[in-house]
Structures are given as structure tokens and as C-alpha cells.
Short mmCIF file of C-alpha atoms and ligand atoms in Angstrom, two decimals:
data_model
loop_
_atom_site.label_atom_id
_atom_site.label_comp_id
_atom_site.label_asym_id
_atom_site.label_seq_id
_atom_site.Cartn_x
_atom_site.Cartn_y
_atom_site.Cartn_z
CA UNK A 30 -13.54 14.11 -19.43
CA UNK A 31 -15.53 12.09 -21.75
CA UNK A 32 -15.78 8.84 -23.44
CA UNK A 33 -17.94 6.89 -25.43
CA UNK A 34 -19.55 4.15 -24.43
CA UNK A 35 -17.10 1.28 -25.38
CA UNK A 36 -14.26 3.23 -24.70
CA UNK A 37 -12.36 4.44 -21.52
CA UNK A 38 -9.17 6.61 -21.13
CA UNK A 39 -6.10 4.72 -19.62
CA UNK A 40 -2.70 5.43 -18.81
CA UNK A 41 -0.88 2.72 -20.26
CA UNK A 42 2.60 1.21 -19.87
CA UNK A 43 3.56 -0.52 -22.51
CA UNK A 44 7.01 -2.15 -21.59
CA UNK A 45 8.47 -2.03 -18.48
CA UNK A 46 10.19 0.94 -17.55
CA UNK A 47 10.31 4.47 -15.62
CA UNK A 48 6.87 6.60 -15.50
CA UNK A 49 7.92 8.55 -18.15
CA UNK A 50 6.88 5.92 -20.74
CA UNK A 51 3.66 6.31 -19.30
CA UNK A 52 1.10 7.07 -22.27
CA UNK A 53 -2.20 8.02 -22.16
CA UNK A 54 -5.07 6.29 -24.42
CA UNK A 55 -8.56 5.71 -25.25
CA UNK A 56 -8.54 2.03 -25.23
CA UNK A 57 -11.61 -0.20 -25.12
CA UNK A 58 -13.17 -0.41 -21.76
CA UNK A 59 -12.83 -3.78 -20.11
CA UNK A 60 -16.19 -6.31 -20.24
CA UNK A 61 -16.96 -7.20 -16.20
CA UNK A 62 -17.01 -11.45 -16.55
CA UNK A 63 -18.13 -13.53 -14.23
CA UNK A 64 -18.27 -12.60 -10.69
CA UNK A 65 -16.96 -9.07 -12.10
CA UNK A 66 -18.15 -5.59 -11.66
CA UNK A 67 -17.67 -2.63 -13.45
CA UNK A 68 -16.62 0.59 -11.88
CA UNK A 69 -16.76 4.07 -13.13
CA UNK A 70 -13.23 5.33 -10.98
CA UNK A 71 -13.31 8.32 -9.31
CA UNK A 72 -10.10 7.83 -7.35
CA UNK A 73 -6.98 5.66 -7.32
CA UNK A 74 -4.21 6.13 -5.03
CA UNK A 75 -1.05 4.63 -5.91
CA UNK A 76 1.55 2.22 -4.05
CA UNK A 77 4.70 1.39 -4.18
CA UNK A 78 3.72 -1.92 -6.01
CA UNK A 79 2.57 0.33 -8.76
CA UNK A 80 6.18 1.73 -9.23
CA UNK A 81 7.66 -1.56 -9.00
CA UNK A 82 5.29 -3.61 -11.68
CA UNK A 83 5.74 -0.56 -13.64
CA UNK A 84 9.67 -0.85 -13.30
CA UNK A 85 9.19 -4.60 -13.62
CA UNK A 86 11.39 -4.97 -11.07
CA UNK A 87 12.46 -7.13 -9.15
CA UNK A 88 12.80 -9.30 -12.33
CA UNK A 89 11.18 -12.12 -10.42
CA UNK A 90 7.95 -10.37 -10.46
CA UNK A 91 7.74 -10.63 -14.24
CA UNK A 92 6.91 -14.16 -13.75
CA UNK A 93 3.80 -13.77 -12.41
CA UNK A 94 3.05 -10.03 -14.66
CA UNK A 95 4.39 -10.76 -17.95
CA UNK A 96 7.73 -11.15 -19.48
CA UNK A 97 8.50 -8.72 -21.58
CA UNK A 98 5.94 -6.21 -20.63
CA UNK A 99 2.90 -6.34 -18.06
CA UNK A 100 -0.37 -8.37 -19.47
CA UNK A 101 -2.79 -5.71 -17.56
CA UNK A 102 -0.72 -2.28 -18.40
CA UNK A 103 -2.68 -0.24 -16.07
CA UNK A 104 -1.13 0.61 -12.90
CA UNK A 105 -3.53 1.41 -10.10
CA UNK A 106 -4.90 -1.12 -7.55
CA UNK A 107 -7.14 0.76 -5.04
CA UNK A 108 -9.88 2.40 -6.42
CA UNK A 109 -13.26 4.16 -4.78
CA UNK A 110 -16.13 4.37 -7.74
CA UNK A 111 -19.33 3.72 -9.14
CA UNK A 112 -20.30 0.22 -10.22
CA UNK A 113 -21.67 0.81 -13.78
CA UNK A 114 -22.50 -2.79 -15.23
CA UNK A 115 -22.36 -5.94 -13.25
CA UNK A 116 -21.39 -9.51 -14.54
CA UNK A 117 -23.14 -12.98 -14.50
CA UNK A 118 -23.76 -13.85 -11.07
CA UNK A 119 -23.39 -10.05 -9.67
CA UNK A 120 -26.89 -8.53 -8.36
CA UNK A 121 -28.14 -6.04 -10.87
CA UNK A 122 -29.13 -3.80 -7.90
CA UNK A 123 -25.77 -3.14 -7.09
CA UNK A 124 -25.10 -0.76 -10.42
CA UNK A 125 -25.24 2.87 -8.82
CA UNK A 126 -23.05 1.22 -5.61
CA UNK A 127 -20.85 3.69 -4.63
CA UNK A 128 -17.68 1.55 -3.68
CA UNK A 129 -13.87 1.22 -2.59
CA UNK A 130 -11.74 -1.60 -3.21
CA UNK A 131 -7.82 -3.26 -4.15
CA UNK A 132 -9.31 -4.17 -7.30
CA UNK A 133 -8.09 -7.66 -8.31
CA UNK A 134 -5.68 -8.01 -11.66
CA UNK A 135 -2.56 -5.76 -10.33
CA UNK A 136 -4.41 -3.07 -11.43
CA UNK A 137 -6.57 -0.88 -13.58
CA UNK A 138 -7.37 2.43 -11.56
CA UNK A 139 -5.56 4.84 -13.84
CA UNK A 140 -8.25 4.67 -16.31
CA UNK A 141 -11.66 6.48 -15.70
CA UNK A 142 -13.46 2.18 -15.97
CA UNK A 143 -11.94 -0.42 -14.07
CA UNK A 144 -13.07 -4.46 -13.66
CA UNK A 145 -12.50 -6.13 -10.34
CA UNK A 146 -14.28 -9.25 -8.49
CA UNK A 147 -17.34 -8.18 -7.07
CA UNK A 148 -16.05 -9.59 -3.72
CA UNK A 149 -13.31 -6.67 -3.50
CA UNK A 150 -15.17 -3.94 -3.32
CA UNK A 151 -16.90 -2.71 -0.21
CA UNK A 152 -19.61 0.09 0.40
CA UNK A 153 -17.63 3.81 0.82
CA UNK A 154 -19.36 5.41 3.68
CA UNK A 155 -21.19 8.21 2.87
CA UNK A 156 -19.24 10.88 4.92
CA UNK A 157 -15.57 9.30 3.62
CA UNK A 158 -14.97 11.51 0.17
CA UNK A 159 -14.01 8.70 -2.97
CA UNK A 160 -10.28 10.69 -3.00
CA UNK A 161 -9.93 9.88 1.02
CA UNK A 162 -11.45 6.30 0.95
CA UNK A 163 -8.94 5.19 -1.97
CA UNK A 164 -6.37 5.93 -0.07
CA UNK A 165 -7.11 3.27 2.45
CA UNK A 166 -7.01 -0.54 1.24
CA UNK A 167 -3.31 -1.64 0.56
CA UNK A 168 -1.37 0.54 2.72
CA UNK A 169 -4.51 0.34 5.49
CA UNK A 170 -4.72 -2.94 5.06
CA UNK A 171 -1.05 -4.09 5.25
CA UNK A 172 -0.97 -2.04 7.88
CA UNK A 173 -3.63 -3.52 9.80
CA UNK A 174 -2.10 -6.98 9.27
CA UNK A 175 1.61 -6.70 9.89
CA UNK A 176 0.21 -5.35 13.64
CA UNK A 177 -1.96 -8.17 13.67
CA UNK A 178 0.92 -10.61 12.96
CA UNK A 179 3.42 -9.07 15.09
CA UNK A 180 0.23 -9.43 18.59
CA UNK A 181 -0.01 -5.57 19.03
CA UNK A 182 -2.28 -4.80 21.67
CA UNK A 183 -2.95 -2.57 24.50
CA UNK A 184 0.52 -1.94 26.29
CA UNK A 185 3.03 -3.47 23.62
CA UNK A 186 6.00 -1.06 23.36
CA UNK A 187 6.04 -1.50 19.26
CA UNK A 188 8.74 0.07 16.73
CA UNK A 189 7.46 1.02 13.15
CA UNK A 190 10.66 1.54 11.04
CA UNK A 191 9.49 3.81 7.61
CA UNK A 192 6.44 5.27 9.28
CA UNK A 193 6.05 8.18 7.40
CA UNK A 194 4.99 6.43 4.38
CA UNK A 195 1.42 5.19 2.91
CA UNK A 196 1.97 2.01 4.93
CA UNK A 197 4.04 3.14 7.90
CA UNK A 198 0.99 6.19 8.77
CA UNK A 199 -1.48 4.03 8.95
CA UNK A 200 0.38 1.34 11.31
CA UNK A 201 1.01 4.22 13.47
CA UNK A 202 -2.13 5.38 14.26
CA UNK A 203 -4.00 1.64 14.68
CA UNK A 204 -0.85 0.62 16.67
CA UNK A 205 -1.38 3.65 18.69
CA UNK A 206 -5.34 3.68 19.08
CA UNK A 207 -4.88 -0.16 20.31
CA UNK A 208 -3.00 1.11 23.34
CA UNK A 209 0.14 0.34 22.11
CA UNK A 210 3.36 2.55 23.02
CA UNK A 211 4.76 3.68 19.64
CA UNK A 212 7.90 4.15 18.96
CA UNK A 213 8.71 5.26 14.99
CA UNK A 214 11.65 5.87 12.18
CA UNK A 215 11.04 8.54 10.06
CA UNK A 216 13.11 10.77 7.86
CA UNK A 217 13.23 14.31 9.93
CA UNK A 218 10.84 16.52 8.09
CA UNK A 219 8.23 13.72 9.01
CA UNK A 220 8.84 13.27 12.94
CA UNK A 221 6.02 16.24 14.05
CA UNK A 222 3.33 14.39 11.73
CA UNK A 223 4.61 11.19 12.92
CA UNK A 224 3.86 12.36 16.77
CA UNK A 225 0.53 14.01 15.53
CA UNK A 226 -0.29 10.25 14.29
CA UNK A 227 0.23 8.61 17.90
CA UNK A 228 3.96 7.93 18.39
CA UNK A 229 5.20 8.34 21.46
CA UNK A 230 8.99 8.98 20.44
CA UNK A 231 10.37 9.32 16.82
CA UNK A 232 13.91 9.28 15.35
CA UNK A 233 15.63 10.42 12.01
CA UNK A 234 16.50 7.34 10.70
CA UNK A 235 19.16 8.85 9.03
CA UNK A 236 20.91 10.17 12.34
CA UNK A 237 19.50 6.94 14.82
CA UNK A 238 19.71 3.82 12.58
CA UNK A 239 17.82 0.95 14.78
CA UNK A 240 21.28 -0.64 15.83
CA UNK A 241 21.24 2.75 18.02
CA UNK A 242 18.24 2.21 19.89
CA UNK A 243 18.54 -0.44 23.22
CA UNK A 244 18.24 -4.47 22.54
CA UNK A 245 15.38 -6.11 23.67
CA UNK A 246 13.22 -3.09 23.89
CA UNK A 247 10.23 -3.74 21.97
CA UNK A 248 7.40 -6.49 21.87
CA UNK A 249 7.38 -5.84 18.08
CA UNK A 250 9.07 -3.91 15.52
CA UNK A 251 6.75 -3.71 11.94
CA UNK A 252 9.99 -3.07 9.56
CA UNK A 253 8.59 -1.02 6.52
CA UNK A 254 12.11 0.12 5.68
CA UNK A 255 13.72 -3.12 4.61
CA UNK A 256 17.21 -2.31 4.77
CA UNK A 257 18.00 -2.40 8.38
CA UNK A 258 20.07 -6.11 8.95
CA UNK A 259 18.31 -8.77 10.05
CA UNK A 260 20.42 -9.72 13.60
CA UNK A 261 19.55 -5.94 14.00
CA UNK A 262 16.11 -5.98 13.87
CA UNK A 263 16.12 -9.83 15.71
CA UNK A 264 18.18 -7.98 18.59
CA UNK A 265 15.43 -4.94 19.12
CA UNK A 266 12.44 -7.41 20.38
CA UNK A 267 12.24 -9.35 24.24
CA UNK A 268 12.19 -13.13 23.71
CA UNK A 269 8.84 -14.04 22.46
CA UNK A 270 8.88 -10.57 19.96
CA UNK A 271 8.46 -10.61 17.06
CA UNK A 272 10.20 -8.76 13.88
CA UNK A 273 7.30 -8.61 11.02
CA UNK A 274 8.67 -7.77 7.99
CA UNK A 275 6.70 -5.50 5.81
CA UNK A 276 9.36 -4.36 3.24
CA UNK A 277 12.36 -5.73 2.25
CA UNK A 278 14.77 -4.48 -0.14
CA UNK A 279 17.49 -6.75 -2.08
CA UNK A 280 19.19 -6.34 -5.55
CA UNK A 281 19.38 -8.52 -8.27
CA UNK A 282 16.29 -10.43 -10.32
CA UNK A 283 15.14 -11.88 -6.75
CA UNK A 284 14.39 -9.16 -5.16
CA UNK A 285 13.97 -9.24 -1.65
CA UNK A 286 13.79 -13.25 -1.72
CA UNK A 287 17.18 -14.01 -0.90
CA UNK A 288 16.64 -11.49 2.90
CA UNK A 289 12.71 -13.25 3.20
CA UNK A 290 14.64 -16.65 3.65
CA UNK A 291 17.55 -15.64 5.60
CA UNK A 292 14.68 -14.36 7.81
CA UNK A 293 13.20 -17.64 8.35
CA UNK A 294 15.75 -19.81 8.23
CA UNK A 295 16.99 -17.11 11.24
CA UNK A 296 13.83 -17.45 13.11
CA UNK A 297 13.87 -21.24 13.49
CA UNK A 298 14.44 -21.98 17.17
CA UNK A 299 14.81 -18.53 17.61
CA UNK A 300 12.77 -16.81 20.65
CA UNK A 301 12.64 -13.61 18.64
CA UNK A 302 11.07 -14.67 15.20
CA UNK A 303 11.54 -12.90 12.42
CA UNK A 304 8.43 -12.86 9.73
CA UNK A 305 7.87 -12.35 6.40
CA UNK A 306 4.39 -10.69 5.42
CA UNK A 307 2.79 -10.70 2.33
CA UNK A 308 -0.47 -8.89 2.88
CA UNK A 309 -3.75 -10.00 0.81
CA UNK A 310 -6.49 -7.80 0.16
CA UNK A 311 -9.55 -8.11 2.34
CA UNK A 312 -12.70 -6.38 1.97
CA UNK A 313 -13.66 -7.05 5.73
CA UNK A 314 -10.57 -4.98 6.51
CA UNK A 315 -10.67 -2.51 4.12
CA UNK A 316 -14.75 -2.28 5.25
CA UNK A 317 -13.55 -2.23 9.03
CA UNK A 318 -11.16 0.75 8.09
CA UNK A 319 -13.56 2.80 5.91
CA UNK A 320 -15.47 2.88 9.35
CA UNK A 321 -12.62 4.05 11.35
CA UNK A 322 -12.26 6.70 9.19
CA UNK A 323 -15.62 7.78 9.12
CA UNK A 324 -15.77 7.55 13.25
CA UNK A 325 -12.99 10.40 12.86
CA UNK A 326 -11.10 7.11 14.33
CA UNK A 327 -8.02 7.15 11.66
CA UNK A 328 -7.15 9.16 9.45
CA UNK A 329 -5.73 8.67 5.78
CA UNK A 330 -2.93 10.93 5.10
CA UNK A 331 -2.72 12.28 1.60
CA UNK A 332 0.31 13.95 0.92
CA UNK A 333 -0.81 14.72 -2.99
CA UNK A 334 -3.30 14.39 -4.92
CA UNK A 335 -3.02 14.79 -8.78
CA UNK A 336 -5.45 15.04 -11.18
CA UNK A 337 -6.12 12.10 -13.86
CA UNK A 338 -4.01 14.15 -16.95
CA UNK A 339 -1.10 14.32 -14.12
CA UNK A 340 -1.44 10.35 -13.23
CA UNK A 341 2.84 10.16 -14.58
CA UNK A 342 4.00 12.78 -12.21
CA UNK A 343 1.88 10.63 -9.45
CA UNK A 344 3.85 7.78 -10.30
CA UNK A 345 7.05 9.66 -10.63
CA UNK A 346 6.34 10.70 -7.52
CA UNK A 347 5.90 7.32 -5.51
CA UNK A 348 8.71 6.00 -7.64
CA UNK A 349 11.03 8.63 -6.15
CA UNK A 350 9.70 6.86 -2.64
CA UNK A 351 9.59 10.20 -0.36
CA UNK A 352 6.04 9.95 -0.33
CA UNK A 353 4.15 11.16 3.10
CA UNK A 354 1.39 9.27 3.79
CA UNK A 355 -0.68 8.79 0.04
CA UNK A 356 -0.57 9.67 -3.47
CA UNK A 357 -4.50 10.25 -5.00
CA UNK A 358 -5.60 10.55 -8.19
CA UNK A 359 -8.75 11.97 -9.40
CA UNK A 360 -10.10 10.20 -12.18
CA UNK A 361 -13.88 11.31 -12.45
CA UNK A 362 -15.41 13.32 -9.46
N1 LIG B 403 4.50 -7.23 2.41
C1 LIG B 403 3.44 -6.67 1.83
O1 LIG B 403 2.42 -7.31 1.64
C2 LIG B 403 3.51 -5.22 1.43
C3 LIG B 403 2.34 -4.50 1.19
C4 LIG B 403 2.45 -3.14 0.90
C5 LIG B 403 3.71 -2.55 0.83
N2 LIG B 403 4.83 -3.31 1.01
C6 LIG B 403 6.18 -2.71 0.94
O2 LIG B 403 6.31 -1.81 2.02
C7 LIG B 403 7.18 -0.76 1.65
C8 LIG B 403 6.52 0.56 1.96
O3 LIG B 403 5.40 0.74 1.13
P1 LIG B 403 4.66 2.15 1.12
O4 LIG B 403 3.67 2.11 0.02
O5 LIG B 403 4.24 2.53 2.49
O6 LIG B 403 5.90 3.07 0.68
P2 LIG B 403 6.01 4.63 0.58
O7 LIG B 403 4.73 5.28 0.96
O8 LIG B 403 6.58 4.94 -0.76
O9 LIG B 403 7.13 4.95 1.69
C9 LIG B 403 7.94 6.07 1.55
C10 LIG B 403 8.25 6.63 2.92
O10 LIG B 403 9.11 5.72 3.63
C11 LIG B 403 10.17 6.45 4.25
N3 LIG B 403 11.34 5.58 4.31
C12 LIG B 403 11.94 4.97 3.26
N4 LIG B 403 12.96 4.19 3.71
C13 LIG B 403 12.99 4.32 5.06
C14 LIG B 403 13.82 3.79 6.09
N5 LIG B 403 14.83 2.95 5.82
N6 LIG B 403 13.56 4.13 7.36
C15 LIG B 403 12.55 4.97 7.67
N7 LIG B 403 11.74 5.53 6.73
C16 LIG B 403 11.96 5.20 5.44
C17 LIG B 403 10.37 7.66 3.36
O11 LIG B 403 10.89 8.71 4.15
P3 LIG B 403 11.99 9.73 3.53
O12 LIG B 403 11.29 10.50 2.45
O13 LIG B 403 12.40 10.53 4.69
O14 LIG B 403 13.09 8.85 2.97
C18 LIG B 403 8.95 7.97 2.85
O15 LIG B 403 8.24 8.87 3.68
C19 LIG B 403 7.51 -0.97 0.16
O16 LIG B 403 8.76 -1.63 0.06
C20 LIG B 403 6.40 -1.90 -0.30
O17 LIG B 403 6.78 -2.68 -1.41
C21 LIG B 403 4.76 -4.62 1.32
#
């Protein structure tokens, strides 16, 4: 693929909608500003929170994105690349930096030049391919922190509910490499990879729901699902567990506001609190997870990857949310 020099090639949404309004164009390639980098991509891998800003949905989220359609109309947020051009205040020495990242903006990967803040991106290890080490920030990340929040550590009993996903196969295995006991929820055709990953016992969620396991079991449950009931989940942990909620789904403009609250207002005085996460990217974490994975210490799971002219059946694909482990796609090897 090639491009001039002001130009890049971008999948584009321009309204809010399913993937298949997906276009792609040459558009002009983004300036880095202040504090900015540029990065030639050579990998994205998609999230759920590309299919929902693409969907616009909940409506909520248009607040923050754009009414009627998204200000940045790229979809994308973890890329691994090349930094190309640097900003004002950015190091020249760092062009030729081979890097990974959740690039600030709500995206931009899908296009073979991103911008992001400088501060986002970390070094990729040498030995952790770009396709492998985009697969890691968000869903590695989110992972590492709902664990964090919850007070994993060696000898919690902890149950990941959705564990087969981008987010849910990463908890997994750091859960289980702390020394914790994992239990999981997983659709069937995902238990053996689940077990592979570090959990001790697994269940089809769609045959054993969570109200079928025993009460008071667990010192945590990470709830990537989102649709189990709250008094549910609150019943699963001992007194002084905790419930940390990764996902949560709701109808309506709101989203999963309404269930967030409930959750707290649940939790107060309660001995088995119930809370809400809302992970931030971090480049120490996403740095301190690019080295697992280069130890041979955790390992991203990439169920697909598509190449950059397939980047709408990528998205179809996470939309359809079946997705084991990662979607990548190639932009530029
Ligand atoms: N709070 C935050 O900061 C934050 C950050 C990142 C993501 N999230 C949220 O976390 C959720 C997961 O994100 P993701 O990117 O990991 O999604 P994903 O990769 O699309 O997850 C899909 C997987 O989850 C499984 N699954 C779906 N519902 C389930 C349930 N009720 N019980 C057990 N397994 C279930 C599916 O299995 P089957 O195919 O068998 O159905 C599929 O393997 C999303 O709602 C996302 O918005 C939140």
C-alpha cells in the first residue's frame, strides 16, 4: 500500500451506524501538535469500544464523541508502529521508535498514520511481533486493573464472568500467574482455551448462570459479562469481596449508567462492595505487559487477524461480540 506524503488511507465512518458504512479513503494525514507523535501503524486491534463509538451507542456516549456523527471517524485505539515525525516538545531522536500504545483521541488505528500523545506510547520489545503487541493495551490493561481493584493476589479464589473475550483472556492468565485460584464463565466452545489460560474450573455460562454457583465463594468476581443481576453477583463474594464491574450492559440512551449506580448505591454499607471500573490507559501498564509477553509470561490471544482492505469484516466481527481473545489488523508490516 502506498501513499503520498500528505496523505494516508483511513477507514472512515461517517455517521454513526453498523460496520457496513464503513468506507475506505485517502484523507489527509493528521499533523502530530504539541506533545504529539506521529506513527506509521502497522497494527491495530480492535475493542469492543470500537463497535460501540461506531454504533454511537449508548446515546450517552455521543456527548463526549459527537452528536450526529463521531468528530475523529477512525475507529482503532491500540496501535504498535513507527513514529515518523514528532511534535514541538517531542525528542527528534525518537522518529524510527518502534512503539505500542492506546493512542489518545478514541481512535485512529485503521488508517496506515495515526497521532497520539507522545506519553502513550511505549517501546515494543524487540521479540513481541507489532500484530501481537497491539493486541495488548486496552483489553491487557483493563484487565490488569479490574484484578488490581478487586485485591487479587496469591490464594484469592477469583471468578472472571466473560473470560473468553479480549478482556476476560487476559484477566485469566494474570489472575492465574498471581497465584490466584481461577474460576471462569465462558461460552462452551471456549472452556479448553479457558483452562489452557490458567483456570482452574470453567462453566458454560449458558448452562451454569452465576446464581448456580455457591454464595460466598469467591474473594472477587471481575464481571466482564454485564448482564448477570447485581444481588447475584453481591451474593458470590465472602464479606470483605469485592464485585468489580468491568462490563455492564443496559438499554436505552444511558447505557449501562442506570446498573453503575444501582451498584453503588448497593455497595454503601455493604460488606461485599460492588465497583464500577472505568479503566484509563497507562503506558507503565501496557510497558509492564509488553514484558510479560516477551518473558513467554502471558500470552495475547488473537483469534483473527485481518488484513487492512478487510478492517469492516474486523469490525463486523467484534460487533457480533463472539470474539476469542483479539481481533488484529495489519495495516503496514
Ligand atoms: N470498564 C472499562 O474500562 C472497560 C474497558 C474495556 C472493556 N470494557 C467492556 O468489557 C466488555 C468486554 O470487552 P471485550 O473487549 O473483552 O469484549 P469481547 O472480546 O467482544 O468479548 C466477547 C466474548 O465475551 C463472551 N461473553 C459475552 N457475554 C458473556 C457472558 N454473559 N458470560 C460469559 N461470557 C460472555 C463471548 O463468548 P460467546 O461467544 O460464547 O458468547 C465472547 O467470547 C465490553 O462490554 C466492554 O465495553 C470495559
Amino acid at each position: 500500500m502506498t501513499t503520498d506524503a500528505a496523505t494516508t488511507r483511513a477507514w472512515i465512518q461517517p455517521a454513526y451506524g453498523g460496520p457496513e458504512i464503513l468506507e475506505q479513503r485517502t484523507i489527509d494525514r493528521p499533523r502530530p501538535g504539541k506533545g504529539e507523535v506521529l506513527v506509521r501503524v502497522r497494527a491495530t486491534s480492535l475493542n469492543s469500544a470500537d463497535a460501540k463509538l461506531l454504533r454511537g451507542e449508548p446515546g450517552v456516549l455521543r456527548l463526549g464523541f459527537g452528536l450526529r456523527r463521531p468528530r475523529n471517524p477512525v475507529r482503532g485505539m491500540d496501535v504498535a508502529g513507527t513514529i515518523v515525525a514528532v511534535g514541538e516538545g517531542v525528542d527528534g531522536s525518537h522518529v524510527g521508535d518502534e512503539v505500542v500504545g492506546e493512542i489518545s483521541g478514541g481512535g485512529g488505528g485503521l488508517a496506515t498514520y495515526a497521532v497520539t500523545r507522545f506519553g502513550r506510547v511505549v517501546p515494543r520489545p524487540a521479540d513481541v511481533d507489532p500484530a501481537t503487541a497491539a493486541a495488548v493495551p486496552l483489553a491487557g490493561g483493563t484487565a490488569w486493573h479490574a484484578l488490581r481493584l478487586a485485591g487479587v493476589r496469591a490464594g484469592s479464589r477469583v471468578l472472571v464472568i466473560g473470560a473468553s473475550g479480549g478482556v476476560g483472556s487476559f484477566a485469566v492468565q494474570l489472575a492465574a500467574r498471581s497465584g490466584a485460584e481461577v474460576w471462569a464463565l465462558c461460552g462452551e466452545r471456549n472452556r479448553a482455551l479457558v483452562e489452557r489460560l490458567g483456570a482452574t474450573r470453567t462453566f458454560d455460562y449458558r448452562a451454569t448462570g452465576p446464581e448456580t454457583l455457591p454464595e460466598g465463594t469467591f474473594d472477587a468476581v471481575i464481571d466482564i459479562g454485564g448482564t448477570a443481576p447485581l444481588g447475584v453477583l453481591q451474593r458470590l463474594v465472602r464479606e470483605g469481596g469485592s464485585v468489580v464491574m468491568v462490563a455492564g450492559e443496559g438499554k436505552g440512551p444511558f447505557g449501562p449508567i442506570g446498573r453503575m449506580l444501582r451498584a453503588v448505591f448497593r455497595s454503601i454499607g455493604s460488606k461485599r462492595r460492588l465497583r464500577p471500573l472505568a479503566a484509563r490507559a497507562s503506558a507503565s501498564v501496557t510497558s509492564m505487559l509488553l514484558e510479560k509477553v516477551a518473558r513467554g509470561e502471558l500470552e495475547p490471544v488473537i483469534e483473527r487477524t485481518f488484513a487492512f482492505d478487510e478492517a469492516r469484516d474486523a469490525l463486523a466481527h467484534v460487533d457480533a461480540g463472539h470474539t476469542v481473545g483479539k481481533v488484529v489488523v495489519r495495516v503496514e508490516d
